[in-house]
Amino acid sequence: MSVWLGMPPFPEAAREALADTQLRANLRAATATIRAKRAAVVAERSDWEQLREAGRAIKDRALRDLDTYLLQLEERVTAAGGTVHWARDAAEANRIVIGLVRAAGADGVVKVKSMATQEIELNEALAAAGITAVETDLAELIVQLGHDRPSHILVPAIHRNRAQIRDLFRREMPGAGEDLTDDPVALASAARAHLRREFLTARVAVSGANFAVAETGSLVVVESEGNGRMCLTLPEVLISVVGIEKVIPTEADLEVMLQLLPRSATGERMNPYTSIWRGTTPGDGPREFHLVLLDNGRTTALADEIGRDALRCIRCSACLNVCPVYERTGGHAYGSVYPGPIGAILTPQLRGPDPVADSLPYASTLCGACFDACPVKIDIPRALVHLRTKVAHPATEQSTMRAAAWTLTTPRRFALARRLVPLATRFARLPGPWRKWTHTRDLPAPEGESFREWWRRREGSP
């Protein structure tokens, strides 16, 4: 699991992000636009809730019998002329890909946008092996040229505006002139000219997959720019790194998924490009196809009765676009390639305990907007609460909770505490280890009369 070295826990990273007014303006504009488009196309479907339920059932069925479907997928891919590799973790997946690139005699690859390859930090591993990786998705290219990190699952450069991208292209993109404007058409044309040279000379391409169909051995990539199709068809060798949770049982299941994904992701009725391939075909497309099936913590998540729901995710980003926390902090504050509400439950399970992962289940208001938006009905608030119980809390916090439990379990102690609370509210901030709580929150003064006192006054002594 990708660990962004040097990233502080979420509360500290969020504080820095909140101070960046340009970042907040960029995020507010972008997420509001995507939300409006999604709402419009979802409203067109009177059976949207039935589609969501069907999507949830498909993913649950696949996860329940994952071992069976993975073996079926391997059998079908092999029969179609492909080769299947199994990777337990990021290091093993990177070793497999590097070995395949070297065996092809290549010193560079072109890439289709892929969260799985970001998760294992494939670009960094390739660079260490002397192999150049070129991102061909426009937003990923912007992130790569800026030596930056993605801040959104679907729109990795959402934190940059057009003027910032123009300046970046002028500075970093070969062939981009000083007269380049921030007009979207001009920016896209500059990127197209730059990438065309890469497409026509690359011998190896690396992709992920949105879905892997066990029944047929087919892999599916959906995209909006056509760069993915160029990568999937032009190079001699195609390597696809796919998380094991991307398997769906049958081709008929695609009918549901290909209606849910574009509406939830980009607010479109269908994706501009949907590429489906299986194995190799003589004289057409890549001569070699390799499928790397990636675990990297997924079987650990699968063993958790509540946490496994995160593996239903189809990476649409709908939960990010409705999250009030994400809209104000952006994706970098999460310290992971998976930001937002889904990242807050996926990252701790894939990465294991550390200060950043432990902080993420608390990066939420538990408002439930993410659950309402999720096309496969992942109950993210429930998973957040579940994961909070697994976090190792500081000794002071544990002592406070024990004291609170001791106080609240008897009426006499509770009544005494109720009489003492007004004294505490005279302080602007709580003292000692409780100071952090009131540093970012108001400490409300209780009502002058308690319920018990009101009842006694109204009804007399009980």
Short mmCIF file of C-alpha atoms in Angstrom, two decimals:
data_model
loop_
_atom_site.label_atom_id
_atom_site.label_comp_id
_atom_site.label_asym_id
_atom_site.label_seq_id
_atom_site.Cartn_x
_atom_site.Cartn_y
_atom_site.Cartn_z
CA MET A 1 0.00 0.00 0.00
CA SER A 2 1.35 3.36 -0.99
CA VAL A 3 2.65 5.28 2.00
CA TRP A 4 3.33 8.95 1.44
CA LEU A 5 6.46 9.33 3.49
CA GLY A 6 6.57 12.44 5.59
CA MET A 7 2.81 12.97 5.61
CA PRO A 8 1.44 13.86 9.04
CA PRO A 9 -1.83 12.40 10.42
CA PHE A 10 -5.01 13.81 8.93
CA PRO A 11 -5.72 16.54 11.55
CA GLU A 12 -2.35 18.19 10.94
CA ALA A 13 -2.46 17.81 7.15
CA ALA A 14 -6.02 19.12 7.05
CA ARG A 15 -5.07 22.23 9.00
CA GLU A 16 -2.49 23.12 6.34
CA ALA A 17 -4.97 22.46 3.52
CA LEU A 18 -7.65 24.62 5.14
CA ALA A 19 -5.26 27.56 5.07
CA ASP A 20 -4.93 27.32 1.27
CA THR A 21 -7.78 29.47 -0.06
CA GLN A 22 -6.93 28.77 -3.72
CA LEU A 23 -7.13 25.01 -3.10
CA ARG A 24 -10.51 25.36 -1.41
CA ALA A 25 -11.86 27.48 -4.26
CA ASN A 26 -10.65 24.96 -6.87
CA LEU A 27 -12.21 22.05 -4.97
CA ARG A 28 -15.50 23.82 -4.33
CA ALA A 29 -15.94 24.69 -8.01
CA ALA A 30 -14.97 21.24 -9.30
CA THR A 31 -16.98 19.12 -6.87
CA ALA A 32 -20.07 21.33 -7.23
CA THR A 33 -19.96 20.88 -11.02
CA ILE A 34 -19.60 17.09 -10.80
CA ARG A 35 -22.36 16.83 -8.16
CA ALA A 36 -24.79 18.76 -10.34
CA LYS A 37 -24.07 16.60 -13.41
CA ARG A 38 -24.45 13.39 -11.41
CA ALA A 39 -27.71 14.49 -9.85
CA ALA A 40 -29.17 15.29 -13.29
CA VAL A 41 -28.37 11.91 -14.89
CA VAL A 42 -29.32 9.91 -11.82
CA ALA A 43 -32.69 11.66 -11.71
CA GLU A 44 -33.37 10.36 -15.22
CA ARG A 45 -33.50 6.79 -13.90
CA SER A 46 -36.63 5.89 -11.99
CA ASP A 47 -35.00 2.52 -11.23
CA TRP A 48 -31.80 4.00 -9.76
CA GLU A 49 -32.32 2.40 -6.36
CA GLN A 50 -32.93 -0.99 -7.99
CA LEU A 51 -29.70 -0.53 -10.00
CA ARG A 52 -27.79 0.28 -6.81
CA GLU A 53 -29.18 -2.81 -5.13
CA ALA A 54 -28.25 -4.95 -8.15
CA GLY A 55 -24.70 -3.54 -8.10
CA ARG A 56 -24.38 -4.30 -4.39
CA ALA A 57 -25.60 -7.87 -4.91
CA ILE A 58 -23.17 -8.49 -7.80
CA LYS A 59 -20.17 -7.33 -5.80
CA ASP A 60 -21.26 -9.26 -2.70
CA ARG A 61 -21.66 -12.44 -4.75
CA ALA A 62 -18.20 -11.98 -6.26
CA LEU A 63 -16.59 -11.37 -2.86
CA ARG A 64 -18.40 -14.28 -1.22
CA ASP A 65 -16.94 -16.77 -3.73
CA LEU A 66 -13.84 -14.80 -4.68
CA ASP A 67 -11.53 -17.82 -4.76
CA THR A 68 -13.78 -19.62 -7.24
CA TYR A 69 -14.13 -16.62 -9.54
CA LEU A 70 -10.39 -15.82 -9.49
CA LEU A 71 -9.49 -19.35 -10.55
CA GLN A 72 -12.12 -19.21 -13.26
CA LEU A 73 -10.68 -15.90 -14.46
CA GLU A 74 -7.17 -17.35 -14.57
CA GLU A 75 -8.38 -20.34 -16.58
CA ARG A 76 -10.19 -18.16 -19.14
CA VAL A 77 -7.33 -15.67 -19.53
CA THR A 78 -4.81 -18.47 -20.02
CA ALA A 79 -7.05 -20.19 -22.57
CA ALA A 80 -7.24 -16.90 -24.51
CA GLY A 81 -3.45 -16.67 -24.79
CA GLY A 82 -2.69 -14.50 -21.77
CA THR A 83 -0.46 -15.17 -18.78
CA VAL A 84 -1.66 -14.72 -15.19
CA HIS A 85 0.69 -13.71 -12.37
CA TRP A 86 -0.23 -13.61 -8.67
CA ALA A 87 1.22 -10.87 -6.46
CA ARG A 88 0.87 -11.00 -2.68
CA ASP A 89 2.05 -7.44 -2.12
CA ALA A 90 3.34 -4.30 -3.82
CA ALA A 91 6.97 -5.44 -3.91
CA GLU A 92 6.08 -8.69 -5.65
CA ALA A 93 3.82 -6.93 -8.18
CA ASN A 94 6.53 -4.40 -9.01
CA ARG A 95 9.13 -7.16 -9.46
CA ILE A 96 6.83 -8.97 -11.89
CA VAL A 97 6.16 -5.85 -13.99
CA ILE A 98 9.82 -4.82 -14.09
CA GLY A 99 10.82 -8.33 -15.16
CA LEU A 100 8.25 -8.31 -17.97
CA VAL A 101 9.37 -4.89 -19.24
CA ARG A 102 12.99 -5.98 -19.25
CA ALA A 103 12.10 -9.23 -21.02
CA ALA A 104 10.45 -7.14 -23.74
CA GLY A 105 13.71 -5.21 -24.17
CA ALA A 106 12.04 -1.89 -23.38
CA ASP A 107 13.28 1.01 -21.28
CA GLY A 108 9.95 2.82 -21.08
CA VAL A 109 6.21 2.19 -20.79
CA VAL A 110 3.02 4.14 -21.44
CA LYS A 111 0.34 3.90 -18.79
CA VAL A 112 -3.42 3.94 -18.60
CA LYS A 113 -4.78 5.62 -15.48
CA SER A 114 -4.72 2.98 -12.74
CA MET A 115 -5.29 3.26 -8.99
CA ALA A 116 -3.72 -0.17 -8.45
CA THR A 117 -0.39 0.91 -9.95
CA GLN A 118 -0.47 4.08 -7.86
CA GLU A 119 -1.17 1.98 -4.79
CA ILE A 120 1.96 -0.12 -5.34
CA GLU A 121 4.02 2.93 -6.44
CA LEU A 122 4.87 1.29 -9.73
CA ASN A 123 6.19 4.48 -11.35
CA GLU A 124 8.74 4.91 -8.57
CA ALA A 125 9.79 1.24 -8.79
CA LEU A 126 10.16 1.48 -12.57
CA ALA A 127 12.25 4.66 -12.24
CA ALA A 128 14.53 2.92 -9.73
CA ALA A 129 14.99 0.15 -12.32
CA GLY A 130 15.90 2.66 -15.04
CA ILE A 131 12.52 2.41 -16.81
CA THR A 132 10.53 5.53 -17.72
CA ALA A 133 6.77 5.53 -17.17
CA VAL A 134 4.62 8.06 -19.02
CA GLU A 135 1.10 8.72 -17.78
CA THR A 136 -1.27 9.22 -20.72
CA ASP A 137 -4.44 10.26 -18.88
CA LEU A 138 -4.46 14.09 -19.02
CA ALA A 139 -5.03 14.61 -15.31
CA GLU A 140 -2.42 11.99 -14.39
CA LEU A 141 0.00 13.64 -16.84
CA ILE A 142 -0.54 16.97 -15.08
CA VAL A 143 0.24 15.34 -11.74
CA GLN A 144 3.33 13.63 -13.16
CA LEU A 145 4.71 16.77 -14.83
CA GLY A 146 4.15 18.70 -11.60
CA HIS A 147 6.04 16.09 -9.54
CA ASP A 148 2.85 16.13 -7.53
CA ARG A 149 0.51 13.65 -5.90
CA PRO A 150 -3.05 12.87 -7.03
CA SER A 151 -5.76 14.41 -4.87
CA HIS A 152 -8.88 12.74 -6.29
CA ILE A 153 -9.56 9.20 -7.50
CA LEU A 154 -11.17 10.27 -10.75
CA VAL A 155 -9.75 13.77 -11.27
CA PRO A 156 -6.23 13.53 -9.83
CA ALA A 157 -5.40 17.17 -10.67
CA ILE A 158 -8.64 18.59 -9.27
CA HIS A 159 -6.61 20.85 -6.97
CA ARG A 160 -5.16 22.80 -9.93
CA ASN A 161 -6.97 25.37 -12.06
CA ARG A 162 -6.42 26.11 -15.74
CA ALA A 163 -3.91 28.92 -15.20
CA GLN A 164 -1.81 26.69 -12.97
CA ILE A 165 -1.88 23.91 -15.59
CA ARG A 166 -0.85 26.34 -18.35
CA ASP A 167 2.15 27.48 -16.32
CA LEU A 168 3.07 23.86 -15.62
CA PHE A 169 2.89 22.87 -19.30
CA ARG A 170 5.03 25.85 -20.32
CA ARG A 171 7.61 24.83 -17.75
CA GLU A 172 7.66 21.04 -17.97
CA MET A 173 6.11 19.77 -21.20
CA PRO A 174 8.48 19.38 -24.19
CA GLY A 175 7.12 21.29 -27.17
CA ALA A 176 4.73 23.53 -25.20
CA GLY A 177 5.46 27.11 -26.26
CA GLU A 178 5.42 30.28 -24.20
CA ASP A 179 2.36 31.40 -26.16
CA LEU A 180 0.26 28.52 -24.77
CA THR A 181 -2.94 29.88 -23.24
CA ASP A 182 -5.16 28.47 -20.49
CA ASP A 183 -7.94 27.70 -22.97
CA PRO A 184 -9.00 24.06 -22.38
CA VAL A 185 -8.79 23.26 -26.11
CA ALA A 186 -5.26 24.66 -26.33
CA LEU A 187 -4.16 22.72 -23.22
CA ALA A 188 -5.66 19.48 -24.55
CA SER A 189 -4.02 20.01 -27.95
CA ALA A 190 -0.60 20.50 -26.37
CA ALA A 191 -1.03 17.30 -24.33
CA ARG A 192 -2.26 15.38 -27.38
CA ALA A 193 0.80 16.33 -29.44
CA HIS A 194 3.10 15.39 -26.57
CA LEU A 195 1.43 12.01 -25.96
CA ARG A 196 1.14 11.00 -29.61
CA ARG A 197 4.91 10.66 -29.82
CA GLU A 198 4.83 8.37 -26.79
CA PHE A 199 1.98 6.20 -28.13
CA LEU A 200 3.74 5.60 -31.45
CA THR A 201 7.09 4.60 -29.98
CA ALA A 202 6.12 2.59 -26.87
CA ARG A 203 6.64 -1.19 -26.92
CA VAL A 204 5.04 -1.87 -23.56
CA ALA A 205 1.86 -0.54 -21.96
CA VAL A 206 0.66 -0.89 -18.37
CA SER A 207 -2.99 -0.63 -17.38
CA GLY A 208 -5.37 -1.48 -14.60
CA ALA A 209 -8.97 -2.58 -15.15
CA ASN A 210 -12.33 -1.39 -13.93
CA PHE A 211 -13.73 -4.92 -14.06
CA ALA A 212 -12.46 -8.45 -14.74
CA VAL A 213 -15.12 -10.90 -15.91
CA ALA A 214 -14.56 -14.42 -14.56
CA GLU A 215 -16.96 -16.04 -17.01
CA THR A 216 -15.08 -14.92 -20.13
CA GLY A 217 -11.62 -13.84 -18.93
CA SER A 218 -12.33 -10.35 -20.27
CA LEU A 219 -10.96 -7.15 -18.79
CA VAL A 220 -12.70 -3.80 -19.03
CA VAL A 221 -11.36 -0.25 -19.00
CA VAL A 222 -13.65 2.77 -19.20
CA GLU A 223 -12.27 6.23 -19.91
CA SER A 224 -13.09 9.59 -21.47
CA GLU A 225 -10.08 10.57 -23.59
CA GLY A 226 -9.18 7.64 -25.84
CA ASN A 227 -5.67 7.44 -24.43
CA GLY A 228 -6.50 4.13 -22.79
CA ARG A 229 -7.56 2.55 -26.06
CA MET A 230 -4.29 3.71 -27.68
CA CYS A 231 -2.31 2.03 -24.88
CA LEU A 232 -4.39 -1.14 -25.00
CA THR A 233 -3.99 -1.66 -28.76
CA LEU A 234 -0.72 -0.16 -30.09
CA PRO A 235 2.18 -1.58 -27.97
CA GLU A 236 3.53 -5.09 -28.44
CA VAL A 237 3.19 -6.06 -24.77
CA LEU A 238 0.27 -5.22 -22.47
CA ILE A 239 0.57 -5.66 -18.69
CA SER A 240 -2.57 -5.18 -16.58
CA VAL A 241 -2.24 -4.84 -12.79
CA VAL A 242 -5.64 -5.56 -11.24
CA GLY A 243 -6.80 -5.82 -7.65
CA ILE A 244 -8.44 -9.17 -6.91
CA GLU A 245 -11.65 -7.41 -5.83
CA LYS A 246 -12.27 -6.19 -9.40
CA VAL A 247 -13.65 -9.60 -10.42
CA ILE A 248 -17.33 -9.86 -11.30
CA PRO A 249 -18.93 -13.21 -12.07
CA THR A 250 -20.52 -12.85 -15.52
CA GLU A 251 -20.60 -10.66 -18.61
CA ALA A 252 -24.28 -9.94 -17.92
CA ASP A 253 -23.18 -8.21 -14.69
CA LEU A 254 -21.45 -5.57 -16.81
CA GLU A 255 -24.88 -4.34 -17.90
CA VAL A 256 -25.49 -3.09 -14.37
CA MET A 257 -21.99 -1.84 -13.66
CA LEU A 258 -21.67 0.12 -16.89
CA GLN A 259 -24.84 2.01 -15.99
CA LEU A 260 -23.80 2.74 -12.41
CA LEU A 261 -20.18 3.76 -12.97
CA PRO A 262 -20.38 6.63 -15.51
CA ARG A 263 -23.40 8.25 -13.86
CA SER A 264 -21.75 8.16 -10.45
CA ALA A 265 -18.28 9.12 -11.65
CA THR A 266 -18.53 11.80 -14.34
CA GLY A 267 -22.27 12.43 -14.49
CA GLU A 268 -22.53 10.85 -17.95
CA ARG A 269 -25.01 8.29 -19.24
CA MET A 270 -22.16 6.20 -20.64
CA ASN A 271 -18.41 6.44 -20.92
CA PRO A 272 -17.02 7.82 -24.21
CA TYR A 273 -14.64 4.83 -24.46
CA THR A 274 -15.27 1.32 -23.13
CA SER A 275 -12.54 -1.18 -24.06
CA ILE A 276 -13.01 -4.92 -23.47
CA TRP A 277 -10.27 -7.42 -24.28
CA ARG A 278 -9.26 -10.98 -23.51
CA GLY A 279 -5.91 -12.67 -24.18
CA THR A 280 -4.23 -12.07 -27.53
CA THR A 281 -5.29 -12.25 -31.18
CA PRO A 282 -2.67 -12.88 -33.93
CA GLY A 283 -2.29 -9.81 -36.12
CA ASP A 284 -4.46 -7.61 -33.92
CA GLY A 285 -3.38 -5.74 -30.80
CA PRO A 286 -0.57 -6.68 -28.38
CA ARG A 287 1.33 -9.91 -29.04
CA GLU A 288 1.71 -10.58 -25.30
CA PHE A 289 -0.80 -10.03 -22.53
CA HIS A 290 0.04 -10.40 -18.84
CA LEU A 291 -2.48 -10.08 -16.01
CA VAL A 292 -1.02 -9.38 -12.54
CA LEU A 293 -3.63 -10.16 -9.87
CA LEU A 294 -2.86 -8.04 -6.82
CA ASP A 295 -3.72 -8.89 -3.21
CA ASN A 296 -1.76 -6.32 -1.16
CA GLY A 297 -3.98 -6.49 1.92
CA ARG A 298 -7.29 -7.26 0.24
CA THR A 299 -7.67 -10.74 1.73
CA THR A 300 -7.11 -9.19 5.17
CA ALA A 301 -9.95 -6.74 4.50
CA LEU A 302 -12.08 -9.59 3.17
CA ALA A 303 -11.78 -11.38 6.51
CA ASP A 304 -13.38 -8.43 8.34
CA GLU A 305 -17.17 -8.79 8.40
CA ILE A 306 -17.85 -5.05 8.18
CA GLY A 307 -14.61 -3.79 6.66
CA ARG A 308 -14.96 -6.04 3.61
CA ASP A 309 -17.75 -3.79 2.31
CA ALA A 310 -15.00 -1.40 1.15
CA LEU A 311 -13.98 -4.00 -1.46
CA ARG A 312 -17.28 -3.37 -3.25
CA CYS A 313 -15.91 0.02 -4.34
CA ILE A 314 -15.89 0.62 -8.10
CA ARG A 315 -13.72 3.78 -7.79
CA CYS A 316 -16.39 6.20 -9.02
CA SER A 317 -15.51 8.97 -6.50
CA ALA A 318 -19.16 9.85 -5.84
CA CYS A 319 -18.46 9.74 -2.08
CA LEU A 320 -15.63 12.26 -2.44
CA ASN A 321 -17.74 14.74 -4.36
CA VAL A 322 -20.45 14.92 -1.67
CA CYS A 323 -18.17 14.83 1.38
CA PRO A 324 -18.00 18.15 3.27
CA VAL A 325 -14.65 17.16 4.77
CA TYR A 326 -13.05 16.31 1.42
CA GLU A 327 -14.40 19.49 -0.19
CA ARG A 328 -12.56 21.60 2.37
CA THR A 329 -9.30 19.67 2.73
CA GLY A 330 -8.71 18.03 -0.66
CA GLY A 331 -7.12 14.65 -1.18
CA HIS A 332 -3.52 15.26 -0.11
CA ALA A 333 -4.54 15.58 3.54
CA TYR A 334 -5.50 11.89 3.56
CA GLY A 335 -1.88 10.87 2.93
CA SER A 336 -2.95 8.04 0.63
CA VAL A 337 -3.75 7.35 -3.02
CA TYR A 338 -7.32 6.65 -1.82
CA PRO A 339 -8.68 9.92 -0.38
CA GLY A 340 -12.13 10.88 0.82
CA PRO A 341 -14.67 8.68 2.61
CA ILE A 342 -13.76 5.49 0.74
CA GLY A 343 -10.08 6.13 1.45
CA ALA A 344 -10.88 6.60 5.12
CA ILE A 345 -12.11 2.99 5.33
CA LEU A 346 -9.98 1.36 2.61
CA THR A 347 -6.57 2.75 3.52
CA PRO A 348 -6.51 1.57 7.18
CA GLN A 349 -7.41 -1.95 6.07
CA LEU A 350 -4.92 -2.21 3.22
CA ARG A 351 -2.09 -0.41 4.95
CA GLY A 352 -2.42 -1.56 8.53
CA PRO A 353 -1.96 0.52 11.68
CA ASP A 354 0.21 3.64 11.54
CA PRO A 355 -0.38 7.26 12.62
CA VAL A 356 -1.82 8.34 9.25
CA ALA A 357 -4.07 5.29 8.76
CA ASP A 358 -5.29 5.46 12.37
CA SER A 359 -6.37 9.08 11.90
CA LEU A 360 -8.46 8.49 8.78
CA PRO A 361 -11.60 6.88 10.32
CA TYR A 362 -12.03 10.18 12.17
CA ALA A 363 -11.83 12.26 8.96
CA SER A 364 -15.60 12.33 8.69
CA THR A 365 -18.65 14.04 10.14
CA LEU A 366 -20.63 10.76 9.81
CA CYS A 367 -23.29 12.77 7.99
CA GLY A 368 -24.10 9.81 5.72
CA ALA A 369 -23.94 11.69 2.40
CA CYS A 370 -21.34 9.20 1.15
CA PHE A 371 -23.66 6.26 1.83
CA ASP A 372 -26.50 7.94 -0.07
CA ALA A 373 -24.24 8.61 -3.06
CA CYS A 374 -22.47 5.23 -3.26
CA PRO A 375 -23.71 3.30 -6.32
CA VAL A 376 -23.03 -0.08 -4.67
CA LYS A 377 -24.41 0.89 -1.25
CA ILE A 378 -21.25 0.75 0.85
CA ASP A 379 -22.30 1.80 4.34
CA ILE A 380 -19.25 3.97 4.88
CA PRO A 381 -20.42 5.56 8.18
CA ARG A 382 -20.91 2.11 9.71
CA ALA A 383 -17.44 1.04 8.57
CA LEU A 384 -15.92 4.27 9.92
CA VAL A 385 -17.40 3.67 13.36
CA HIS A 386 -16.26 0.02 13.22
CA LEU A 387 -12.69 1.01 12.32
CA ARG A 388 -12.61 3.65 15.06
CA THR A 389 -12.97 0.85 17.60
CA LYS A 390 -9.77 -0.71 16.27
CA VAL A 391 -7.62 2.40 16.64
CA ALA A 392 -5.17 2.41 19.55
CA HIS A 393 -6.27 5.42 21.61
CA PRO A 394 -3.91 7.42 23.87
CA ALA A 395 -3.87 6.52 27.56
CA THR A 396 -5.35 9.90 28.51
CA GLU A 397 -8.30 9.37 26.19
CA GLN A 398 -8.87 5.84 27.52
CA SER A 399 -8.82 7.19 31.10
CA THR A 400 -11.31 9.90 30.15
CA MET A 401 -13.71 7.41 28.58
CA ARG A 402 -13.50 5.10 31.61
CA ALA A 403 -14.22 8.05 33.89
CA ALA A 404 -17.17 9.06 31.72
CA ALA A 405 -18.56 5.52 31.79
CA TRP A 406 -18.17 5.37 35.58
CA THR A 407 -20.00 8.69 35.94
CA LEU A 408 -22.85 8.03 33.56
CA THR A 409 -23.78 4.55 34.76
CA THR A 410 -25.48 5.68 38.00
CA PRO A 411 -28.15 8.42 38.43
CA ARG A 412 -26.48 9.82 41.53
CA ARG A 413 -23.09 10.34 39.88
CA PHE A 414 -24.73 11.73 36.75
CA ALA A 415 -26.74 14.26 38.81
CA LEU A 416 -23.58 15.37 40.61
CA ALA A 417 -21.74 15.77 37.29
CA ARG A 418 -24.68 17.77 35.94
CA ARG A 419 -24.30 20.26 38.78
CA LEU A 420 -20.53 20.56 38.16
CA VAL A 421 -20.72 21.12 34.39
CA PRO A 422 -21.69 24.83 34.64
CA LEU A 423 -18.44 25.41 36.52
CA ALA A 424 -16.44 23.92 33.62
CA THR A 425 -18.13 26.15 31.06
CA ARG A 426 -16.82 29.23 32.81
CA PHE A 427 -13.44 28.38 31.28
CA ALA A 428 -12.89 29.45 27.67
CA ARG A 429 -10.92 26.24 27.15
CA LEU A 430 -10.80 22.98 29.06
CA PRO A 431 -7.54 22.43 30.92
CA GLY A 432 -4.90 19.73 30.61
CA PRO A 433 -5.29 16.86 28.12
CA TRP A 434 -8.85 18.04 27.28
CA ARG A 435 -7.51 21.28 25.77
CA LYS A 436 -7.36 19.77 22.24
CA TRP A 437 -11.09 19.08 22.34
CA THR A 438 -12.09 22.70 22.97
CA HIS A 439 -9.32 24.08 20.76
CA THR A 440 -11.49 23.40 17.70
CA ARG A 441 -14.94 23.23 19.31
CA ASP A 442 -17.20 25.48 21.32
CA LEU A 443 -18.00 24.23 24.79
CA PRO A 444 -21.73 24.92 25.03
CA ALA A 445 -23.22 25.97 28.32
CA PRO A 446 -25.96 23.58 29.53
CA GLU A 447 -29.51 24.76 29.95
CA GLY A 448 -30.18 26.38 33.31
CA GLU A 449 -32.71 23.74 34.29
CA SER A 450 -32.15 20.02 33.84
CA PHE A 451 -34.88 17.61 32.74
CA ARG A 452 -35.00 16.13 36.24
CA GLU A 453 -35.47 19.58 37.78
CA TRP A 454 -38.12 20.48 35.19
CA TRP A 455 -40.00 17.23 35.88
CA ARG A 456 -39.82 17.73 39.63
CA ARG A 457 -41.12 21.29 39.28
CA ARG A 458 -43.95 20.17 36.99
CA GLU A 459 -44.99 16.93 38.61
CA GLY A 460 -43.66 17.27 42.11
CA SER A 461 -41.25 14.86 43.77
CA PRO A 462 -41.14 11.44 42.08
#
